[in-house]
Amino acid sequence: GAGVSQSPRYKVAKRGQDVALRCDPISGHVSLFWYQQALGQGPEFLTYFQNEAQLDKSGLPSDRFFAERPEGSVSTLKIQRTQQEDSAVYLCASSSWTSGSYNEQFFGPGTRLTVL
Amino acid sequence: AQTVTQSQPEMSVQEAETVTLSCTYDTSESDYYLFWYKQPPSRQMILVIRQEAYKQQNATENRFSVNFQKAAKSFSLKISDSQLGDAAMYFCAYRGSGSARQLTFGSGTQLTVLP
């Protein structure tokens, strides 16, 4: 099925390394979200794209986190100089977009990042 | 800012029995959406049920139903005839109706189904 896919599923990084996490949304979905889920916690919003425009990045925890979606499809979340507190599952979700209406968010399986 | 609280970190239920998971939220908005998501060990977040705040009728999806109390800002999930496959982490989530479309999640309730 053509669901949301994320790669890699698992990533181990040494403290200080840069990492890039990829999200392939459902084809045609305009909206794309990134969430961070710490162990034993609920997901927390990081950033939101509508097509290629990053409309909200209020949840990014520091300037080491950067997200892009240059062609309005695939998105990459980049974390520079990783720290141990960055260890978490990073979830991507996509949805269609209708003004003033509800559109279900479909989630990917996540990338589990472990920073040693 | 909106907050979502799940006060039951863990719950267990006997197979075929009924269990209720609790959720409260805080918001100043009058129109919004509430959700229950299921997250099995595979980590894939799956939507279980959705409630629009303007609807007075409680949402129902097969064995899953909600008790939505808008004035009390309470949104509980009832699972009837529990099955082994229902075992998972359950998250309550909130979304406003405005331009902010991200979800705000609670901390989750781990549900165990006992055979």
mmCIF file of C-alpha atoms in Angstrom, chain B:
data_model
loop_
_atom_site.group_PDB
_atom_site.id
_atom_site.type_symbol
_atom_site.label_atom_id
_atom_site.label_comp_id
_atom_site.label_asym_id
_atom_site.label_seq_id
_atom_site.Cartn_x
_atom_site.Cartn_y
_atom_site.Cartn_z
ATOM 1 C CA ALA B 1 -1.747 26.619 24.756
ATOM 2 C CA GLN B 2 -3.735 23.438 24.672
ATOM 3 C CA THR B 3 -2.826 20.576 26.968
ATOM 4 C CA VAL B 4 -3.957 16.966 27.010
ATOM 5 C CA THR B 5 -3.734 14.846 30.157
ATOM 6 C CA GLN B 6 -3.943 11.084 30.467
ATOM 7 C CA SER B 7 -3.740 10.151 34.119
ATOM 8 C CA GLN B 8 -3.591 6.375 33.666
ATOM 9 C CA PRO B 9 -0.104 5.307 32.544
ATOM 10 C CA GLU B 10 -1.172 1.648 32.490
ATOM 11 C CA MET B 11 -4.434 -0.240 32.329
ATOM 12 C CA SER B 12 -5.297 -3.902 31.980
ATOM 13 C CA VAL B 13 -8.444 -5.700 30.947
ATOM 14 C CA GLN B 14 -9.539 -9.278 30.653
ATOM 15 C CA GLU B 15 -10.226 -10.508 27.156
ATOM 16 C CA ALA B 16 -13.904 -9.967 26.188
ATOM 17 C CA GLU B 17 -14.387 -7.428 28.989
ATOM 18 C CA THR B 18 -14.836 -3.655 28.731
ATOM 19 C CA VAL B 19 -12.278 -1.020 29.641
ATOM 20 C CA THR B 20 -12.403 2.773 29.747
ATOM 21 C CA LEU B 21 -9.391 5.015 29.196
ATOM 22 C CA SER B 22 -9.541 8.572 30.513
ATOM 23 C CA CYS B 23 -8.459 11.833 28.962
ATOM 24 C CA THR B 24 -8.914 15.468 29.931
ATOM 25 C CA TYR B 25 -7.849 18.515 27.995
ATOM 26 C CA ASP B 26 -7.613 22.235 28.377
ATOM 27 C CA THR B 27 -8.440 24.751 25.686
ATOM 28 C CA SER B 28 -9.952 28.175 25.225
ATOM 29 C CA GLU B 29 -11.296 27.311 21.788
ATOM 30 C CA SER B 30 -14.943 26.447 21.227
ATOM 31 C CA ASP B 31 -14.448 24.396 18.086
ATOM 32 C CA TYR B 32 -11.876 21.610 17.859
ATOM 33 C CA TYR B 33 -11.326 17.927 17.230
ATOM 34 C CA LEU B 34 -10.439 15.146 19.619
ATOM 35 C CA PHE B 35 -8.898 11.815 18.726
ATOM 36 C CA TRP B 36 -7.841 8.504 20.135
ATOM 37 C CA TYR B 37 -4.820 6.906 18.476
ATOM 38 C CA LYS B 38 -3.455 3.415 18.966
ATOM 39 C CA GLN B 39 0.289 2.757 18.770
ATOM 40 C CA PRO B 40 1.325 -0.911 18.776
ATOM 41 C CA PRO B 41 4.970 -1.953 19.229
ATOM 42 C CA SER B 42 5.490 -1.460 15.493
ATOM 43 C CA ARG B 43 5.149 2.290 16.275
ATOM 44 C CA GLN B 44 2.632 2.897 13.492
ATOM 45 C CA MET B 45 0.148 5.413 14.880
ATOM 46 C CA ILE B 46 -3.370 4.348 13.931
ATOM 47 C CA LEU B 47 -6.470 6.510 14.265
ATOM 48 C CA VAL B 48 -9.101 4.735 16.364
ATOM 49 C CA ILE B 49 -11.850 7.300 16.627
ATOM 50 C CA ARG B 50 -12.534 11.006 16.107
ATOM 51 C CA GLN B 51 -14.935 13.465 17.734
ATOM 52 C CA GLU B 52 -15.844 16.928 16.520
ATOM 53 C CA ALA B 53 -16.514 19.280 19.418
ATOM 54 C CA TYR B 54 -19.612 20.784 17.797
ATOM 55 C CA LYS B 55 -21.303 17.381 17.687
ATOM 56 C CA GLN B 56 -23.182 16.430 20.818
ATOM 57 C CA GLN B 57 -23.495 12.814 19.818
ATOM 58 C CA ASN B 58 -20.677 10.587 20.999
ATOM 59 C CA ALA B 59 -18.668 8.952 18.225
ATOM 60 C CA THR B 60 -18.742 5.178 17.823
ATOM 61 C CA GLU B 61 -16.610 2.878 15.696
ATOM 62 C CA ASN B 62 -17.546 -0.774 16.124
ATOM 63 C CA ARG B 63 -16.258 -1.827 19.573
ATOM 64 C CA PHE B 64 -14.840 1.633 20.286
ATOM 65 C CA SER B 65 -16.911 4.510 21.611
ATOM 66 C CA VAL B 66 -16.233 7.771 23.384
ATOM 67 C CA ASN B 67 -17.830 9.699 26.206
ATOM 68 C CA PHE B 68 -17.361 13.348 25.283
ATOM 69 C CA GLN B 69 -18.179 15.830 28.030
ATOM 70 C CA LYS B 70 -17.448 19.259 26.547
ATOM 71 C CA ALA B 71 -18.174 21.308 29.653
ATOM 72 C CA ALA B 72 -15.952 19.078 31.756
ATOM 73 C CA LYS B 73 -13.327 18.900 28.982
ATOM 74 C CA SER B 74 -13.304 15.155 29.270
ATOM 75 C CA PHE B 75 -12.943 12.610 26.467
ATOM 76 C CA SER B 76 -12.816 8.964 27.504
ATOM 77 C CA LEU B 77 -12.502 5.901 25.279
ATOM 78 C CA LYS B 78 -14.489 2.744 25.932
ATOM 79 C CA ILE B 79 -13.356 -0.514 24.389
ATOM 80 C CA SER B 80 -15.981 -3.237 24.490
ATOM 81 C CA ASP B 81 -15.358 -6.960 24.048
ATOM 82 C CA SER B 82 -11.604 -6.415 24.372
ATOM 83 C CA GLN B 83 -9.410 -8.509 22.105
ATOM 84 C CA LEU B 84 -5.761 -9.472 22.373
ATOM 85 C CA GLY B 85 -5.061 -7.283 19.349
ATOM 86 C CA ASP B 86 -6.245 -4.232 21.258
ATOM 87 C CA ALA B 87 -3.110 -4.327 23.393
ATOM 88 C CA ALA B 88 -1.140 -1.196 22.583
ATOM 89 C CA MET B 89 -0.326 2.309 23.741
ATOM 90 C CA TYR B 90 -3.329 4.606 23.404
ATOM 91 C CA PHE B 91 -2.956 8.331 22.951
ATOM 92 C CA CYS B 92 -5.578 11.002 23.295
ATOM 93 C CA ALA B 93 -4.988 13.970 20.980
ATOM 94 C CA TYR B 94 -6.391 17.436 20.335
ATOM 95 C CA ARG B 95 -6.492 19.592 17.227
ATOM 96 C CA GLY B 96 -7.878 23.079 16.959
ATOM 97 C CA SER B 97 -10.108 24.055 14.084
ATOM 98 C CA GLY B 98 -8.059 27.062 13.058
ATOM 99 C CA SER B 99 -4.965 27.313 10.920
ATOM 100 C CA ALA B 100 -2.861 25.335 13.406
ATOM 101 C CA ARG B 101 -3.344 21.784 12.252
ATOM 102 C CA GLN B 102 -0.835 19.941 14.365
ATOM 103 C CA LEU B 103 -1.942 17.443 16.968
ATOM 104 C CA THR B 104 -1.316 17.829 20.680
ATOM 105 C CA PHE B 105 -0.969 14.437 22.343
ATOM 106 C CA GLY B 106 -1.320 13.179 25.882
ATOM 107 C CA SER B 107 1.342 11.017 27.485
ATOM 108 C CA GLY B 108 -0.445 7.781 26.683
ATOM 109 C CA THR B 109 -1.998 4.779 28.413
ATOM 110 C CA GLN B 110 -0.443 1.345 27.968
ATOM 111 C CA LEU B 111 -3.265 -1.173 27.634
ATOM 112 C CA THR B 112 -2.656 -4.829 28.400
ATOM 113 C CA VAL B 113 -5.244 -7.425 27.446
ATOM 114 C CA LEU B 114 -5.143 -10.555 29.573
ATOM 115 C CA PRO B 115 -6.174 -13.867 28.013
#
